[in-house]
Coordinates of C-alpha atoms (C1' of nucleotides) in Angstrom, one line a residue:
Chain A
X1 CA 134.5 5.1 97.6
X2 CA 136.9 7.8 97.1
X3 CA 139.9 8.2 99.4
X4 CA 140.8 10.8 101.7
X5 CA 142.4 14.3 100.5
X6 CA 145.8 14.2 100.3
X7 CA 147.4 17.1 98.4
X8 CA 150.8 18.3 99.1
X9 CA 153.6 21.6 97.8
X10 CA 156.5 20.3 97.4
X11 CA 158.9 23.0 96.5
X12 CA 162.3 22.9 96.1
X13 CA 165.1 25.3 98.5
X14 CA 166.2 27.8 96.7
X15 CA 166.2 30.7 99.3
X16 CA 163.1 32.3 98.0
X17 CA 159.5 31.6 97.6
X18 CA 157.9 32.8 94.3
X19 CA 154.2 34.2 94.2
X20 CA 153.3 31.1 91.9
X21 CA 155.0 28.4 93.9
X22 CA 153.0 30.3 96.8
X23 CA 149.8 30.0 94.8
X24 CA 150.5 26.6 93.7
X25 CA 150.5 25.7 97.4
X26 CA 147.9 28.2 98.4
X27 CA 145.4 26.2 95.8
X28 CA 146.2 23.3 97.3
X29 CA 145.9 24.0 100.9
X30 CA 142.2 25.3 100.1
X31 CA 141.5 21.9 98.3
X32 CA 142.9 20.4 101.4
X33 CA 140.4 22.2 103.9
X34 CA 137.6 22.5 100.9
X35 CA 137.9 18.5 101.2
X36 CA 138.4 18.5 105.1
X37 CA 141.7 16.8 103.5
X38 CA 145.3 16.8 104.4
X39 CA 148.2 19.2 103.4
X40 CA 151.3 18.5 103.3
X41 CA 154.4 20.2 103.1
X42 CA 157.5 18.3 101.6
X43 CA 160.7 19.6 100.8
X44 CA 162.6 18.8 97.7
X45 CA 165.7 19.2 98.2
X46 CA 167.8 17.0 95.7
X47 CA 170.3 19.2 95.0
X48 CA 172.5 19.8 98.0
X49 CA 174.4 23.1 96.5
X50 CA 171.4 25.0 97.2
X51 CA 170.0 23.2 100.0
X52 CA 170.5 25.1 103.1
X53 CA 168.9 25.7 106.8
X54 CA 168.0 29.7 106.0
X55 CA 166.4 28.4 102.3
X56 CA 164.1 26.4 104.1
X57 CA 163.5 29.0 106.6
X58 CA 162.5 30.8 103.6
X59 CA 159.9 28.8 102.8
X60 CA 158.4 28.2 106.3
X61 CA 158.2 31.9 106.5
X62 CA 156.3 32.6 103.8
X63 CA 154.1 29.9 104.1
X64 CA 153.3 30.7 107.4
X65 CA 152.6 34.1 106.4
X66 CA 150.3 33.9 104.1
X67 CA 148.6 31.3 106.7
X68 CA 149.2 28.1 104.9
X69 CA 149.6 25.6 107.6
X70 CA 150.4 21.9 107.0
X71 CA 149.2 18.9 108.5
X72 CA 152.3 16.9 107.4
X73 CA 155.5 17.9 106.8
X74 CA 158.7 19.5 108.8
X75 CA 158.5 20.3 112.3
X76 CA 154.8 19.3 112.4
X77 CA 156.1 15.2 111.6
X78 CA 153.6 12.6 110.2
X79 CA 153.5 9.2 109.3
X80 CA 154.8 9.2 105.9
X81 CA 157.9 11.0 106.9
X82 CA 160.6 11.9 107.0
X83 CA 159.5 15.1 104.7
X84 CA 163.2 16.1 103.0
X85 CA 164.2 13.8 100.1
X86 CA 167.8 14.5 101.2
X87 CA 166.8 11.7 104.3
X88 CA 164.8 9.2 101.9
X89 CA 167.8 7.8 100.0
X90 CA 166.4 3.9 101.7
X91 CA 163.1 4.6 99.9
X92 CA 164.1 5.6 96.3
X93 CA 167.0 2.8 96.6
X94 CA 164.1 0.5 97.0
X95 CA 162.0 1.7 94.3
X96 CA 164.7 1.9 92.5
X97 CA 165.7 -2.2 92.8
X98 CA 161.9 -2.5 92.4
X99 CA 162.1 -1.4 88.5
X100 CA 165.4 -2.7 87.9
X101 CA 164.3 -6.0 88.8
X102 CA 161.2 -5.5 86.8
X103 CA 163.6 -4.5 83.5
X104 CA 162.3 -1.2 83.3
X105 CA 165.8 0.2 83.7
X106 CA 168.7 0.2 81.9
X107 CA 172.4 1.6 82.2
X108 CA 173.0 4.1 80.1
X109 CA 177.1 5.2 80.9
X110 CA 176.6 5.4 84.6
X111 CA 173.6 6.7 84.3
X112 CA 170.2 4.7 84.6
X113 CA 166.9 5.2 82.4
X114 CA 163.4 4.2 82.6
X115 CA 162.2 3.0 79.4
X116 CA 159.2 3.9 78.1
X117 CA 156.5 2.5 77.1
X118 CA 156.0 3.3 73.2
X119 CA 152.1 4.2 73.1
X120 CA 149.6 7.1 73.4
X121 CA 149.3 8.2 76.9
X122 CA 146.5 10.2 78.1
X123 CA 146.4 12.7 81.1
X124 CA 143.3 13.1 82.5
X125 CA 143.8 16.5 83.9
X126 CA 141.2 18.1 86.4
X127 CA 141.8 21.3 84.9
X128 CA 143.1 20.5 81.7
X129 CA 140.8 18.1 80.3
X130 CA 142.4 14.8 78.7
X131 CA 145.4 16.1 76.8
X132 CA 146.9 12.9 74.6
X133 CA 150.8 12.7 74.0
X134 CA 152.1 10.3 71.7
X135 CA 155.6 8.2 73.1
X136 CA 155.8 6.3 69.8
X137 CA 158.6 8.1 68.5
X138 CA 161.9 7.9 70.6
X139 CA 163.5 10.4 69.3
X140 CA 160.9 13.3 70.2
X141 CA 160.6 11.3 73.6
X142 CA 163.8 9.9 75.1
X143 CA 163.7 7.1 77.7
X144 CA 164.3 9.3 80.6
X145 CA 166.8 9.3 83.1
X146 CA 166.3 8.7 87.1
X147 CA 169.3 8.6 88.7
X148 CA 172.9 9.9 87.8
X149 CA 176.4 8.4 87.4
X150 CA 177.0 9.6 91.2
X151 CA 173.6 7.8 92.4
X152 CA 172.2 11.2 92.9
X153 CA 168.4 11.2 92.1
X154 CA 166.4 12.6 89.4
X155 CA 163.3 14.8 90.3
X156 CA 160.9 12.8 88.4
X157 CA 161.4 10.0 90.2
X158 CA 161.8 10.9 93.5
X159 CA 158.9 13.3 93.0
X160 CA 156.4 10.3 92.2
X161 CA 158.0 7.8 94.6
X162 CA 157.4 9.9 97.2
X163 CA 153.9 10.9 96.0
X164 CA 153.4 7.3 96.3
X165 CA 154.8 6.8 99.6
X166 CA 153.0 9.7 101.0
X167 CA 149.5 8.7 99.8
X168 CA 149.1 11.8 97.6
X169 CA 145.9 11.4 96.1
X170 CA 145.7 15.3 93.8
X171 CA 148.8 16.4 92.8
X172 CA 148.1 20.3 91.9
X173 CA 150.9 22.0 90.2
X174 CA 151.9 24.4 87.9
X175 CA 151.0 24.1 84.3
X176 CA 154.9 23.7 83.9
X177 CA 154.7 20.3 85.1
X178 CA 151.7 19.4 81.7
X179 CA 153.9 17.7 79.8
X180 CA 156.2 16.2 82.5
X181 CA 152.8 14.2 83.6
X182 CA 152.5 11.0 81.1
X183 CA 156.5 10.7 81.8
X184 CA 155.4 10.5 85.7
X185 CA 152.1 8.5 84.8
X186 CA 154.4 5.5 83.0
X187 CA 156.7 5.3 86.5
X188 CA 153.0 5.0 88.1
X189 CA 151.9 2.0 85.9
X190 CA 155.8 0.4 85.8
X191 CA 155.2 0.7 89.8
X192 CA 151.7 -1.1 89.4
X193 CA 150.3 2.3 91.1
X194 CA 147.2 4.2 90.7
X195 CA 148.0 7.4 90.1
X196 CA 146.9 10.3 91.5
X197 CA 144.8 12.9 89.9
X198 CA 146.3 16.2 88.3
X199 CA 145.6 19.7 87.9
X200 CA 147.7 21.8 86.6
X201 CA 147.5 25.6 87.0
X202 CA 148.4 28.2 84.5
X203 CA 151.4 30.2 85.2
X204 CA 151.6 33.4 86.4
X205 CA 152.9 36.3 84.2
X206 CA 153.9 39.7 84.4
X207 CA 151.8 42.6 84.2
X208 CA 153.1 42.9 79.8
X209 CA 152.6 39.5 79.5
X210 CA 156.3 38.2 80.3
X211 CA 157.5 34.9 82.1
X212 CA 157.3 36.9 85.4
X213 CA 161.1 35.6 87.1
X214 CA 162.7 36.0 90.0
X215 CA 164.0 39.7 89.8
X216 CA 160.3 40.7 88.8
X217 CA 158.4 43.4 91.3
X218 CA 156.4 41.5 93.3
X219 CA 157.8 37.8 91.8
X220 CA 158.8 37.1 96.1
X221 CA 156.6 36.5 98.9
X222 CA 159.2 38.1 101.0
X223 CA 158.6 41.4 99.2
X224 CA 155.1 41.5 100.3
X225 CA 156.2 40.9 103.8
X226 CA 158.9 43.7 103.9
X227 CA 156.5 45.9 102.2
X228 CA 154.1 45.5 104.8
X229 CA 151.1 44.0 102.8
X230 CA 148.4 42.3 104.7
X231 CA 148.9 38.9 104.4
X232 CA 145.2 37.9 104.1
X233 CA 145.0 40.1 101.4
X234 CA 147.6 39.0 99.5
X235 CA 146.0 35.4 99.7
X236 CA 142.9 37.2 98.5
X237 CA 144.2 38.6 95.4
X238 CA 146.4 35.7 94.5
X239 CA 143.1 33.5 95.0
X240 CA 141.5 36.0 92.5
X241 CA 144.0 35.1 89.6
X242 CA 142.7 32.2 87.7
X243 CA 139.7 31.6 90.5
X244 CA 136.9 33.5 91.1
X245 CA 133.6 32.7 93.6
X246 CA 131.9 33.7 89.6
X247 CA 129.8 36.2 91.6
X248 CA 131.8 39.3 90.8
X249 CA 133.0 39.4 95.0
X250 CA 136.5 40.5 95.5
X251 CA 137.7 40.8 98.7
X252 CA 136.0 37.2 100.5
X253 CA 136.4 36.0 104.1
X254 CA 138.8 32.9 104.1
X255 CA 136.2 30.3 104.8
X256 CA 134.4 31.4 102.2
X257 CA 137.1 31.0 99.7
X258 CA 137.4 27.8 101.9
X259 CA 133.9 26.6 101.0
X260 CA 133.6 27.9 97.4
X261 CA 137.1 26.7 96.0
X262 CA 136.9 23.9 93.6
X263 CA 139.5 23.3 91.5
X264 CA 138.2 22.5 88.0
X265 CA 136.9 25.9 88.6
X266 CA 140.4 27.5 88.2
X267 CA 141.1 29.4 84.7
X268 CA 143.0 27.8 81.8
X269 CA 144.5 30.5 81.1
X270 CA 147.8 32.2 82.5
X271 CA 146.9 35.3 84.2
X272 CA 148.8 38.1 84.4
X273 CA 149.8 39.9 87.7
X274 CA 148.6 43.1 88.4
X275 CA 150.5 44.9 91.8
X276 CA 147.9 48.0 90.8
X277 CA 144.9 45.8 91.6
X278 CA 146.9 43.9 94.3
X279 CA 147.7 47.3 95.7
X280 CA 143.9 48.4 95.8
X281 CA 143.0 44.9 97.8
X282 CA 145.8 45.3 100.3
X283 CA 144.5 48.4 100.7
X284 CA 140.8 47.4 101.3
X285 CA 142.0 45.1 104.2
X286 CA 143.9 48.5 105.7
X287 CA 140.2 50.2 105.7
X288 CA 139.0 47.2 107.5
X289 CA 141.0 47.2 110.1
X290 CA 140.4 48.7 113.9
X291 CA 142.6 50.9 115.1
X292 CA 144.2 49.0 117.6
X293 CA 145.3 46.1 114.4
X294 CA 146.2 49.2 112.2
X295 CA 148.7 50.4 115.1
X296 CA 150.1 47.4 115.5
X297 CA 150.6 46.7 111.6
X298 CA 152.2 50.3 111.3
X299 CA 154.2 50.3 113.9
X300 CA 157.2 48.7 112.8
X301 CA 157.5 50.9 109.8
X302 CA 156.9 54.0 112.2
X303 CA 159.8 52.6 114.2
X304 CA 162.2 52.1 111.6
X305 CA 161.6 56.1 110.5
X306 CA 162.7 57.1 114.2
X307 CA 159.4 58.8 114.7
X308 CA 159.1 59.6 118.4
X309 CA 156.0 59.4 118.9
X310 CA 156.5 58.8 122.8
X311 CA 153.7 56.4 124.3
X312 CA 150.5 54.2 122.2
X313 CA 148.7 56.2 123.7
X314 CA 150.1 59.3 121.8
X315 CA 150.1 57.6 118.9
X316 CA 146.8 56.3 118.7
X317 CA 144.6 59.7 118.4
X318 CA 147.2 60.7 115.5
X319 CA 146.9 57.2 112.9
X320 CA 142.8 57.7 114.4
X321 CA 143.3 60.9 112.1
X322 CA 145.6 59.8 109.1
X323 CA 144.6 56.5 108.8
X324 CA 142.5 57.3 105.9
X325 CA 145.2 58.9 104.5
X326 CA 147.1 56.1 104.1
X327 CA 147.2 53.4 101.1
X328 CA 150.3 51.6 101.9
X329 CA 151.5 50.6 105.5
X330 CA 155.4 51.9 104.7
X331 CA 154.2 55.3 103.9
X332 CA 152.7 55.9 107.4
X333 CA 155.5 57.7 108.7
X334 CA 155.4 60.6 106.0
X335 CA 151.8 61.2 107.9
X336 CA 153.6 61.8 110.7
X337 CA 156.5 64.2 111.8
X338 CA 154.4 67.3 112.8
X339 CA 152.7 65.7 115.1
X340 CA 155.4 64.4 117.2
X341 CA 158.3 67.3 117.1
X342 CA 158.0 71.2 116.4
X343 CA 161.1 71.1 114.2
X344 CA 158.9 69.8 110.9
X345 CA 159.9 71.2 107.3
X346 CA 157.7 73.7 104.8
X347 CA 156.8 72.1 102.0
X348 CA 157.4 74.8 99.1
X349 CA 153.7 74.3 98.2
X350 CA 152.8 75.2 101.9
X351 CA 155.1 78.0 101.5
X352 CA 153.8 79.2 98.6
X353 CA 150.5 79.2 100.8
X354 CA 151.7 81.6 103.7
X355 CA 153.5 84.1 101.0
X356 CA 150.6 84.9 99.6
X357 CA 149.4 88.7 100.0
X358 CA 147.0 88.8 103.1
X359 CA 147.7 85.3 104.0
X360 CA 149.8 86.3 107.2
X361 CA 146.9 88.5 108.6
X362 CA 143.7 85.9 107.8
X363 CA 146.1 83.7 109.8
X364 CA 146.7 86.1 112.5
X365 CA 143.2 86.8 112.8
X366 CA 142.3 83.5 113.2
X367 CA 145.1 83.0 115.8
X368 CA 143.1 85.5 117.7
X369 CA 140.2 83.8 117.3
X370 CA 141.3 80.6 118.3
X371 CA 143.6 81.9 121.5
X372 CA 139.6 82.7 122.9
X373 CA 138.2 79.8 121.9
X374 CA 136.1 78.5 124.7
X375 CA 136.1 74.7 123.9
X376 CA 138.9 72.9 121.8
X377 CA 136.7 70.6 120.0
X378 CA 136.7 69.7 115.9
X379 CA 133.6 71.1 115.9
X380 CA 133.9 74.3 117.5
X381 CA 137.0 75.3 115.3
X382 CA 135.0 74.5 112.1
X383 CA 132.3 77.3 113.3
X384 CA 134.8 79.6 114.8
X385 CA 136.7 80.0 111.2
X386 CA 133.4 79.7 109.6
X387 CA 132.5 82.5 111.5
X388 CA 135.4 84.0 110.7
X389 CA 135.6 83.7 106.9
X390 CA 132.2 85.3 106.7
X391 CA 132.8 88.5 109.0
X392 CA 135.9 89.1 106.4
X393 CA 133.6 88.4 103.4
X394 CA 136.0 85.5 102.3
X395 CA 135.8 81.5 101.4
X396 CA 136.8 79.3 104.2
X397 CA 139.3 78.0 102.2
X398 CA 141.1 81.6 102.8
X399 CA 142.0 80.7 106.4
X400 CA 142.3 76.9 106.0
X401 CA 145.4 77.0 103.5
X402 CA 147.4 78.7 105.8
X403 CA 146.1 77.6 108.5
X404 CA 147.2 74.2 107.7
X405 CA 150.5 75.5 106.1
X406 CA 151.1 77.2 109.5
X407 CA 151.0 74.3 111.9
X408 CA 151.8 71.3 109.2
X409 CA 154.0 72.8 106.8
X410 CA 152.2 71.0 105.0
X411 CA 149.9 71.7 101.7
X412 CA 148.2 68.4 101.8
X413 CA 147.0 66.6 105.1
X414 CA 143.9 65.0 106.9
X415 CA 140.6 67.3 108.0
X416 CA 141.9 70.8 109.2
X417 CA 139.6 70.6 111.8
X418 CA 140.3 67.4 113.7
X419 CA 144.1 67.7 112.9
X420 CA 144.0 71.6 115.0
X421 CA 142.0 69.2 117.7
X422 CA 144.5 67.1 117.8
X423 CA 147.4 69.1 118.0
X424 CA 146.1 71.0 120.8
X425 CA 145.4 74.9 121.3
X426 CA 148.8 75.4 122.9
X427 CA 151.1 74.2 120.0
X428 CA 148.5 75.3 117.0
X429 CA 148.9 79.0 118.5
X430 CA 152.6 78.8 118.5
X431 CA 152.6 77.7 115.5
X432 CA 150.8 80.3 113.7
X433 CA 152.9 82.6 115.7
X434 CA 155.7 80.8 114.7
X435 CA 154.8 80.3 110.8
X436 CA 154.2 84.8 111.3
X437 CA 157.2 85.2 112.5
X438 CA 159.0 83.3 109.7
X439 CA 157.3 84.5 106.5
X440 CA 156.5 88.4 107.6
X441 CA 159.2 90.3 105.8
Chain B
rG1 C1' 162.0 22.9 65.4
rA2 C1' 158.5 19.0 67.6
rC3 C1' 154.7 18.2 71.1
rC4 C1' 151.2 20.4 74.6
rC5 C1' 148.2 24.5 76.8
rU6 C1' 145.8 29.2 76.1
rA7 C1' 143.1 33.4 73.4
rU8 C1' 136.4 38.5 76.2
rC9 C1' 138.1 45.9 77.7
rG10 C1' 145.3 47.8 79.1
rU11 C1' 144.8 44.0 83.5
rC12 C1' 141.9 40.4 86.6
rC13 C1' 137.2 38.0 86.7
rA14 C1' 131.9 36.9 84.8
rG15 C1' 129.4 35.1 80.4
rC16 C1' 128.8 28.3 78.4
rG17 C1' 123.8 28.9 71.4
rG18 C1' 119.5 34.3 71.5
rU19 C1' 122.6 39.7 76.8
rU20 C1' 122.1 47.1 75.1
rA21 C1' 128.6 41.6 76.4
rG22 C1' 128.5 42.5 83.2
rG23 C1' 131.8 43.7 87.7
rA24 C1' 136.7 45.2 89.6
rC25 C1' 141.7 47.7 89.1
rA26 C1' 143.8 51.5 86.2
rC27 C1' 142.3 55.8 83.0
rC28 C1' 139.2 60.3 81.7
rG29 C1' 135.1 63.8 83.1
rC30 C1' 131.5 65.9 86.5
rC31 C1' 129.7 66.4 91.6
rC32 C1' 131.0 66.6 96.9
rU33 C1' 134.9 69.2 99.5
rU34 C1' 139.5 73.3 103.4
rU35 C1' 143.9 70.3 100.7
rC36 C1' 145.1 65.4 99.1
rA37 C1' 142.3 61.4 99.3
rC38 C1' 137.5 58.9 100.2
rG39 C1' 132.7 58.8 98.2
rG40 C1' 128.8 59.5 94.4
rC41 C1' 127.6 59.9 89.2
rG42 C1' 129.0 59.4 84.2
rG43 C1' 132.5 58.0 80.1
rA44 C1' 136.0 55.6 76.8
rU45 C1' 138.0 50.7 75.9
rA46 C1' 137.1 43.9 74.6
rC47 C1' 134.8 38.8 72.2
rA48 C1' 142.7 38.0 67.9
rC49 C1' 141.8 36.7 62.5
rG50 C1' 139.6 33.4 58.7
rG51 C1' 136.5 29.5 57.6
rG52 C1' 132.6 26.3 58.9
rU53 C1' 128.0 24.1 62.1
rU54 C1' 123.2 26.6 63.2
rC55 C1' 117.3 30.2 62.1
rG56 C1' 121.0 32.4 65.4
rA57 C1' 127.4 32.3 67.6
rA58 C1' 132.0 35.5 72.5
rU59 C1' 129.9 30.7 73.4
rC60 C1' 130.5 24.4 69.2
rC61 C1' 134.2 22.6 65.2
rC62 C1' 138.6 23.4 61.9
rG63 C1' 142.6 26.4 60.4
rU64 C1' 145.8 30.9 61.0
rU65 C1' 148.2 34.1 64.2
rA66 C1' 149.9 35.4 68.9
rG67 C1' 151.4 34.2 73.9
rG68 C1' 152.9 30.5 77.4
rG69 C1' 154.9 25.6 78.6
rU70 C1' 157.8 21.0 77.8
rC71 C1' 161.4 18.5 75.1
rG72 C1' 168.2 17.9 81.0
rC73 C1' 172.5 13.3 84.1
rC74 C1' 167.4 21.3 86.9
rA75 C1' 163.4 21.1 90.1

RNA sequence: GACCCUAUCGUCCAGCGGUUAGGACACCGCCCUUUCACGGCGGAUACACGGGUUCGAAUCCCGUUAGGGUCGCCA
């Protein structure tokens, strides 16, 4: 009855990939695998100024990266190849000769036009509903051109020859492409075709409602991937604008997006990107994460700041600790320095904390009482400055401000407690030696 | 300008003729707490406007307004 899936992305080189072209092609991929369909992946790359290797590159990247993988396409192959218009010139020719000979085209100075037909045509959009638009009167719609003087193609043609060629059977795209659709629906009928089905996809905008454009935060993919986002949850939130599972979940499992995704289910209307709400997803997937996937996600960043944090091994107890500190994978390193190398900084706050009358000799009582300490455990510092606070008929918080201030230089940090276990009785006693030393005067 | 799409808290998403209009991000307050966070509890904030249809409209229809898109020998 009905055909197999076939959707495709088709974007064009242009040495970036936009968070809507990445959409466009993430909403299709999931119709591809909601259908048990095919994706492919072709390249339109028409205009040889922009067209180069690294452009392309561009795109592989960031489709890979947000896990889009195509069934067709470059360097995967498949039987409707090959998958860059630049190495189709035979097929287009032959469409090409196909409407000529038909008299659908006519020479217009070196230029060639497909004339249209002058009559209502209806699109029959998935998401859209049937939107009429009238080609009665030429002058409000021109007989449109599909090649150039030069024999250079023009995107509309090559766009729907190729869908033909390639079996498309759902063309999803962004709502941009609305009113282009009954110009590519009268090369369909010219061709004797069937055409596919459409959806189109509302546009994504920026957070005040603007066309959201290349220089916009957050308008590349490649952002996301320098700024160390998780790339599943990314997909998640980008799923989340103009689709939802209608059940108020947020953060889904991919196969459940997978199985849920339908796309007459996607919003009309353009939604507007929010990094805030982006930021709070990404950093849902963060609290997910074991240990050992958090490491390896952090590490780069913690590499690039020169922390020396010696061995995994080292590092492991420490992001154990500050790992719920941390919202954003880049700012893991700022967890870090004090644990890794005794020439760390005091904060003016922490300071502020060790200045304060009596704050030297709580400290130095507490050095005491730590120096005896039988075991070297979370626990058994918590009681022992406990203990402490209460034989000098003070608030706990009297010893752990400078306590932290003393071997952090820090005002602001993870548990006191687990951070002295951590750290290890020899270096929090120099330390607070150390931090006595410095501010007594 | 013409044509097309859209219109629920600031934002995203529910709601499809009868709801105290719900959830999330952000925001504010309180609690928890050694800090900052987390967490818990609570709060403020929305059906763009005007007409219909209906016993009854956020929900249906028509206008207006606003936003977006398209009108290329760009894709």
């Amino acid at each position: 009855m009905s055909l197999p899936v076939r959707v495709r992305f088709a974007p064009s080189p242009t040495g970036y990939l936009h968070v809507g072209g990445a959409r466009t092609a993430l909403f299709n991929w999931l119709y591809a695998r909601h259908t048990g369909g095919k994706f492919i992946l072709r390249v339109e790359d028409t205009d040889k100024a922009r067209n180069t290797a690294e452009a392309v590159q561009v795109i592989y990247d960031g489709m890979r990266w947000l896990g889009l993988d195509w069934d067709e396409g470059p360097l995967v192959g498949g039987d409707c190849g090959p998958y860059f218009q630049s190495e189709r010139e035979a097929v287009y020719q032959r469409y090409f000769d196909k409407l000529k000979d038909a008299g659908f085209l006519y020479d217009d100075g070196g230029a060639w036009r497909f004339r249209f037909a002058r009559e209502l045509v209806e699109v029959d959009d998935m998401i859209c509903g049937k939107v009429p638009f009238d080609f009665r009167v030429l002058e409000i719609t021109p007989d449109m051109t599909i090649r150039r003087p030069d024999g250079s193609w023009i995107f509309h043609f090559v766009n729907v020859v190729d869908d033909i060629e390639m079996g498309i059977t759902h063309v999803i795209r962004g709502e941009d492409h609305l009113s282009n659709t009954p110009k590519h629906l009268q090369l369909y009928r010219a061709l004797g075709v069937e055409p596919p089905r459409f959806g189109h996809i509302p546009l994504i905008l920026n957070k005040d409602g603007s066309k959201m454009s290349k220089r916009d935060q957050g308008a590349s993919v490649a952002s996301y991937m320098e700024g160390g986002y998780v790339p599943a949850a990314v997909r998640n939130y980008l799923c989340l604008l103009g689709w939802s599972p209608k059940d108020d979940r947020e953060k889904l499992e991919l196969d459940e997006i997978v199985r849920l995704f339908e796309p007459s289910k996607i919003n009309r209307k353009a939604a507007q990107f929010d990094i805030e709400k982006c930021n709070w997803l990404n950093w849902q997937y963060l609290v997910a994460m074991s240990l050992d996937e958090f490491t390896d996600a952090a590490l780069p960043f913690i590499e690039k700041a020169g922390i020396l944090y010696g061995t995994r091994a080292a590092l492991l107890p420490v992001l154990a600790l500050v790992k719920e500190k941390i919202k954003q994978l880049p700012e893991t390193p700022n967890w870090l320095p004090y644990f890794f190398t005794e020439e760390f900084p005091f904060d003016p706050d922490a300071a502020e904390k060790l200045r304060k009358p009596g704050a030297l000799e709580t400290l130095a009582a507490l050095r005491d009482g730590y120096a005896s300490l039988p075991e070297w455990t979370a626990a058994a510092l918590e009681a022992k400055l406990k203990e402490l606070a209460t034989a000098r008929g003070v608030k706990a918080g009297e010893l752990v401000h400078p306590a932290r201030a003393a071997v952090s230089g820090r005002s602001v940090g993870p548990s006191l407690y687990h951070m002295l276990e951590v750290l290890g009785r020899e270096r929090v006693l120099a330390r607070m030696a150390g931090a006595w030393e410095q501010f007594a005067q």
